[in-house]
Tab-separated table of C-alpha atoms in Angstrom:
chain	number	residue	atom	x	y	z
D	1	MET	CA	-14.125	12.672	13.928
D	2	LEU	CA	-12.377	10.763	17.083
D	3	LYS	CA	-14.580	9.293	17.628
D	4	GLU	CA	-15.067	7.620	14.648
D	5	ARG	CA	-11.247	7.002	14.157
D	6	VAL	CA	-11.177	5.538	17.410
D	7	ILE	CA	-13.835	2.733	16.481
D	8	SER	CA	-12.884	1.509	13.204
D	9	ALA	CA	-9.671	0.779	14.439
D	10	VAL	CA	-10.937	-1.254	17.417
D	11	ILE	CA	-13.074	-2.616	14.994
D	12	GLY	CA	-11.064	-3.207	11.831
D	13	ILE	CA	-7.381	-4.404	13.596
D	14	PRO	CA	-8.719	-6.988	14.408
D	15	LEU	CA	-10.537	-7.925	11.486
D	16	ILE	CA	-6.967	-7.720	9.358
D	17	ILE	CA	-5.348	-9.932	11.819
D	18	GLY	CA	-8.429	-12.568	12.096
D	19	VAL	CA	-7.663	-12.322	8.251
D	20	LEU	CA	-4.159	-12.241	8.123
D	21	TYR	CA	-4.864	-14.959	10.704
D	22	LEU	CA	-6.846	-17.635	8.542
D	23	GLY	CA	-4.396	-16.939	5.419
D	24	GLY	CA	-5.289	-19.068	1.712
D	25	ILE	CA	-8.131	-17.971	0.389
D	26	TRP	CA	-8.841	-15.124	3.282
D	27	TRP	CA	-5.211	-13.981	2.556
D	28	GLU	CA	-6.056	-13.275	-1.569
D	29	ILE	CA	-10.057	-11.960	-1.184
D	30	PHE	CA	-9.402	-9.699	1.297
D	31	PHE	CA	-5.765	-8.332	-0.834
D	32	LEU	CA	-8.138	-8.268	-3.620
D	33	PHE	CA	-10.902	-6.451	-1.863
D	34	ILE	CA	-8.382	-3.633	-1.482
D	35	GLY	CA	-7.263	-3.964	-4.665
D	36	ILE	CA	-10.542	-3.056	-5.983
D	37	ILE	CA	-11.951	-0.049	-4.234
D	38	GLY	CA	-8.442	1.053	-3.890
D	39	LEU	CA	-8.869	2.329	-8.171
D	40	PHE	CA	-12.126	2.246	-7.905
D	41	GLU	CA	-11.805	5.289	-5.559
D	42	ILE	CA	-8.797	6.405	-8.162
D	43	TYR	CA	-11.164	6.207	-11.680
D	44	ARG	CA	-13.671	8.124	-9.464
D	45	MET	CA	-11.765	10.665	-8.422
D	46	MET	CA	-11.514	10.543	-12.415
D	47	LYS	CA	-14.557	10.864	-13.729
D	48	GLU	CA	-15.198	13.841	-11.552
D	49	LYS	CA	-11.794	15.347	-12.758
D	50	GLY	CA	-14.023	15.079	-16.252
D	51	LEU	CA	-11.381	12.716	-17.393
D	52	LYS	CA	-13.386	9.253	-18.415
D	53	PRO	CA	-11.503	5.986	-16.363
D	54	LEU	CA	-10.510	2.786	-19.089
D	55	TRP	CA	-12.383	0.307	-16.303
D	56	ILE	CA	-12.203	-2.958	-17.983
D	57	PRO	CA	-8.915	-2.638	-18.884
D	58	GLY	CA	-7.706	-0.787	-15.912
D	59	TYR	CA	-9.338	-3.925	-13.993
D	60	LEU	CA	-8.095	-6.616	-16.064
D	61	LEU	CA	-3.991	-4.187	-15.797
D	62	MET	CA	-4.700	-4.514	-12.414
D	63	LEU	CA	-5.615	-7.783	-12.070
D	64	ILE	CA	-2.443	-8.821	-13.874
D	65	CYS	CA	-0.783	-6.882	-11.450
D	66	PHE	CA	-1.481	-8.514	-8.180
D	67	TRP	CA	-1.255	-11.889	-9.232
D	68	GLN	CA	1.956	-11.763	-11.438
D	69	SER	CA	3.374	-13.957	-8.683
D	70	LYS	CA	1.632	-16.636	-9.921
D	71	MET	CA	1.520	-16.738	-13.152
D	72	ASP	CA	4.484	-17.540	-15.262
D	73	TYR	CA	6.364	-15.072	-17.928
D	74	GLY	CA	4.762	-15.812	-20.882
D	75	ASP	CA	1.474	-15.471	-19.567
D	76	MET	CA	2.228	-12.152	-18.165
D	77	ILE	CA	3.271	-11.108	-21.019
D	78	PHE	CA	0.339	-12.162	-23.261
D	79	SER	CA	-2.349	-11.122	-20.822
D	80	LEU	CA	-0.187	-7.486	-20.764
D	81	THR	CA	-0.387	-7.482	-24.627
D	82	LEU	CA	-4.465	-8.637	-24.865
D	83	VAL	CA	-4.531	-5.295	-22.630
D	84	LEU	CA	-2.778	-2.740	-24.685
D	85	ILE	CA	-4.215	-4.620	-27.713
D	86	ILE	CA	-8.046	-3.787	-26.150
D	87	THR	CA	-7.072	-0.350	-24.824
D	88	ILE	CA	-5.652	0.221	-28.748
D	89	ILE	CA	-9.579	0.143	-29.586
D	90	LEU	CA	-11.073	1.335	-27.835
D	91	SER	CA	-9.016	4.351	-28.192
D	92	VAL	CA	-9.845	4.386	-31.563
D	93	ILE	CA	-12.440	3.195	-31.784
D	94	ALA	CA	-13.858	6.115	-29.360
D	95	PHE	CA	-11.553	8.758	-29.860
D	96	PRO	CA	-12.406	11.504	-29.257
D	97	ARG	CA	-13.638	11.296	-26.512
D	98	ILE	CA	-11.385	8.447	-24.869
D	99	LYS	CA	-8.783	10.732	-24.855
D	100	PHE	CA	-4.520	9.334	-24.510
D	101	ASP	CA	-4.732	11.068	-20.887
D	102	ASP	CA	-7.339	8.616	-19.975
D	103	ALA	CA	-5.665	5.388	-20.745
D	104	ALA	CA	-2.713	6.460	-19.012
D	105	LEU	CA	-3.968	7.082	-15.563
D	106	SER	CA	-6.384	4.090	-16.178
D	107	PHE	CA	-3.502	2.555	-16.774
D	108	TRP	CA	-1.386	4.117	-14.099
D	109	GLY	CA	-3.047	4.193	-11.016
D	110	ALA	CA	-3.882	0.101	-11.757
D	111	ILE	CA	-0.254	-0.754	-11.847
D	112	TYR	CA	0.806	1.920	-8.689
D	113	ILE	CA	-1.840	-1.104	-6.555
D	114	GLY	CA	-2.208	-4.249	-8.403
D	115	ILE	CA	2.169	-4.290	-8.303
D	116	LEU	CA	2.132	-2.758	-4.673
D	117	LEU	CA	-0.368	-5.137	-3.376
D	118	GLY	CA	1.319	-7.884	-5.406
D	119	TYR	CA	3.826	-7.969	-2.700
D	120	ALA	CA	0.977	-9.200	-0.388
D	121	LEU	CA	0.242	-12.511	-2.087
D	122	LYS	CA	4.192	-12.990	-2.798
D	123	ILE	CA	4.829	-12.750	1.516
D	124	GLY	CA	2.166	-15.255	1.451
D	125	HIS	CA	3.345	-17.693	-1.296
D	126	HIS	CA	7.727	-17.800	-0.385
D	127	PHE	CA	7.754	-17.116	2.932
D	128	GLU	CA	7.316	-19.139	5.809
D	129	HIS	CA	5.211	-17.455	8.657
D	130	SER	CA	4.090	-14.839	6.584
D	131	PHE	CA	1.287	-13.938	9.258
D	132	ILE	CA	3.812	-13.298	11.127
D	133	ILE	CA	5.718	-11.097	8.394
D	134	MET	CA	2.701	-9.553	7.789
D	135	LEU	CA	1.342	-8.328	11.030
D	136	LEU	CA	5.164	-6.689	11.170
D	137	THR	CA	4.361	-4.725	7.874
D	138	PHE	CA	1.437	-3.441	9.057
D	139	VAL	CA	2.255	-2.038	12.769
D	140	LEU	CA	5.685	-0.921	10.944
D	141	THR	CA	3.361	1.518	9.382
D	142	TRP	CA	0.970	1.906	12.043
D	143	CYS	CA	3.843	3.099	14.684
D	144	THR	CA	5.160	5.230	11.633
D	145	ASP	CA	1.784	7.091	11.691
D	146	ILE	CA	1.473	6.729	15.343
D	147	GLY	CA	4.843	7.826	15.501
D	148	GLY	CA	4.618	11.163	13.291
D	149	TYR	CA	1.317	11.815	15.310
D	150	ILE	CA	2.354	12.038	18.169
D	151	PHE	CA	6.182	13.884	17.654
D	152	GLY	CA	4.153	16.486	15.237
D	153	LYS	CA	1.691	17.046	17.733
D	154	ARG	CA	4.053	17.505	20.774
D	155	TRP	CA	7.392	19.116	19.108
D	156	GLY	CA	6.353	20.227	15.105
D	157	LYS	CA	7.050	23.020	14.780
D	158	HIS	CA	9.435	23.193	10.875
D	159	LYS	CA	6.992	22.553	7.463
D	160	MET	CA	8.201	19.554	6.143
D	161	THR	CA	5.854	19.874	3.402
D	162	PRO	CA	3.356	22.531	3.429
D	163	VAL	CA	1.816	22.327	-0.600
D	164	LEU	CA	1.636	18.286	0.105
D	165	SER	CA	-0.002	17.706	3.810
D	166	PRO	CA	0.449	21.230	5.660
D	167	LYS	CA	0.571	19.408	8.733
D	168	LYS	CA	3.139	17.052	8.565
D	169	THR	CA	6.662	18.537	10.386
D	170	TRP	CA	10.116	16.552	10.488
D	171	GLU	CA	9.822	16.487	13.699
D	172	GLY	CA	6.784	14.153	13.140
D	173	ALA	CA	8.610	12.176	10.061
D	174	ALA	CA	11.231	12.332	12.905
D	175	GLY	CA	8.774	10.566	15.376
D	176	GLY	CA	7.645	8.011	12.371
D	177	VAL	CA	11.305	6.336	12.314
D	178	PHE	CA	12.216	6.432	15.375
D	179	LEU	CA	8.600	4.219	17.193
D	180	CYS	CA	8.774	2.102	13.509
D	181	VAL	CA	12.290	1.462	14.455
D	182	LEU	CA	11.872	0.717	17.822
D	183	ALA	CA	8.831	-1.826	16.942
D	184	ALA	CA	11.148	-3.343	14.271
D	185	TRP	CA	13.600	-4.071	17.658
D	186	VAL	CA	10.606	-5.714	20.288
D	187	PHE	CA	9.464	-7.940	16.294
D	188	SER	CA	13.266	-8.796	16.497
D	189	LYS	CA	13.291	-9.902	20.224
D	190	LEU	CA	9.994	-11.353	20.535
D	191	THR	CA	9.687	-13.748	17.199
D	192	PRO	CA	11.689	-16.586	17.658
D	193	TYR	CA	11.958	-18.031	13.712
D	194	TYR	CA	14.697	-15.443	13.164
D	195	SER	CA	17.952	-14.196	14.530
D	196	TRP	CA	18.180	-10.224	13.665
D	197	HIS	CA	21.294	-8.159	13.704
D	198	TYR	CA	21.090	-5.396	15.736
D	199	GLY	CA	21.990	-3.517	12.347
D	200	TYR	CA	19.030	-5.790	10.116
D	201	VAL	CA	16.311	-3.595	12.758
D	202	LEU	CA	17.597	-0.175	11.996
D	203	VAL	CA	17.840	-0.116	8.372
D	204	LEU	CA	14.304	-2.211	8.248
D	205	GLY	CA	13.134	0.475	10.380
D	206	PHE	CA	15.078	3.648	9.230
D	207	LEU	CA	13.305	2.586	5.265
D	208	ALA	CA	10.019	1.103	5.871
D	209	SER	CA	10.452	4.043	8.020
D	210	ILE	CA	10.444	6.592	5.827
D	211	MET	CA	8.434	4.674	2.832
D	212	ALA	CA	5.721	4.680	4.563
D	213	GLN	CA	5.879	8.432	5.417
D	214	LEU	CA	6.637	8.834	1.383
D	215	GLY	CA	3.102	7.078	-0.066
D	216	ASP	CA	1.392	8.839	2.820
D	217	LEU	CA	2.602	12.014	0.445
D	218	PHE	CA	2.255	10.737	-2.572
D	219	ALA	CA	-1.333	9.796	-2.035
D	220	SER	CA	-1.721	13.090	-0.516
D	221	SER	CA	-0.359	14.529	-4.758
D	222	ILE	CA	-2.873	12.035	-6.028
D	223	LYS	CA	-5.291	13.866	-3.677
D	224	ARG	CA	-4.564	17.585	-4.526
D	225	TYR	CA	-4.319	16.822	-8.535
D	226	PHE	CA	-7.411	15.519	-8.002
D	227	GLY	CA	-8.579	18.431	-5.627
D	228	VAL	CA	-9.957	16.048	-2.967
D	229	LYS	CA	-9.544	15.754	0.315
D	230	ASP	CA	-10.079	12.040	0.820
D	231	ALA	CA	-10.307	9.374	-2.050
D	232	GLY	CA	-13.029	7.663	-0.484
D	233	HIS	CA	-15.935	7.127	2.666
D	234	ILE	CA	-15.636	3.934	2.237
D	235	ILE	CA	-14.052	4.026	5.937
D	236	PRO	CA	-15.239	5.835	8.765
D	237	GLY	CA	-13.696	8.674	9.965
D	238	HIS	CA	-10.716	7.805	7.774
D	239	GLY	CA	-12.070	8.041	4.388
D	240	GLY	CA	-10.991	5.549	1.491
D	241	VAL	CA	-8.807	2.691	1.174
D	242	LEU	CA	-5.755	4.082	-0.139
D	243	ASP	CA	-6.189	7.439	2.239
D	244	ARG	CA	-5.667	3.955	5.192
D	245	PHE	CA	-3.653	1.339	2.727
D	246	ASP	CA	-1.496	3.950	0.653
D	247	SER	CA	1.867	3.529	3.578
D	248	PHE	CA	0.847	0.464	3.267
D	249	MET	CA	1.232	-0.513	0.616
D	250	LEU	CA	5.255	1.108	0.051
D	251	VAL	CA	6.096	-1.089	3.089
D	252	LEU	CA	5.417	-4.065	1.158
D	253	PRO	CA	7.695	-4.470	-0.764
D	254	VAL	CA	10.238	-2.834	1.393
D	255	VAL	CA	9.662	-5.989	4.373
D	256	TYR	CA	9.167	-8.750	1.426
D	257	TYR	CA	12.953	-7.701	-0.045
D	258	PHE	CA	14.599	-7.413	3.174
D	259	PHE	CA	13.509	-11.071	3.980
D	260	ALA	CA	13.802	-12.644	0.875
D	261	PHE	CA	17.567	-11.056	0.144
D	262	TRP	CA	18.953	-9.959	4.209
D	263	VAL	CA	17.310	-11.972	6.722
D	264	LEU	CA	17.101	-15.460	5.162
D	265	GLN	CA	19.992	-15.556	3.506
D	266	GLY	CA	22.150	-14.956	6.515
D	267	LYS	CA	20.387	-17.333	8.609
């Protein structure tokens, strides 16, 4: 398992960095691929639990949420209304084969993935040096994971959420925050593009790490609900897309609003 995880990281990390550096259409294709596979994993778990996902309305809703930054308000409302009408028609025609909980979970999965990954496009569209900002988002996520593993392995004694994730400890959580703050500080020293106060570094590292850990725990709650260990198997040693990008998706809005409201306005 460890060997597979290392190999996947050695191949995957340079690939991600390369796609981010290319930017443009490659950036959009990459995150759209993540969204499509992630929603597929949720719908597959729904099927295994005996539910019936609404594939077409769900994917349409995910795409609307994902591309919201490219749509004006009127087009977005029209598109959402169209998806809602399609869902109502399907629910009426196929009742009782398709039930309310099928539609509710299908929509929830689409909104969860579409809105959060949509912040990746917002970062690409709204900021100069978007490659550096997105790279920072990944680094903060990875450092939270690494810090949590190292500190939890070495000093972890007090269980944080024994029902959701028995191996996670408060010591590991503190280690994730520490390494994430350290990574934000190193970034602030290495990049010449933005002027940072030390308070900014502390806030960004702390909030990003907390959200990364919440994203991981929330994904664990989803898997617990559906009764599976991993959301998928597309990444050897790591599971599915949701298993690897659950934390990252919740760090995205933190980084976006941090640069939108704090750094750029105070520059």
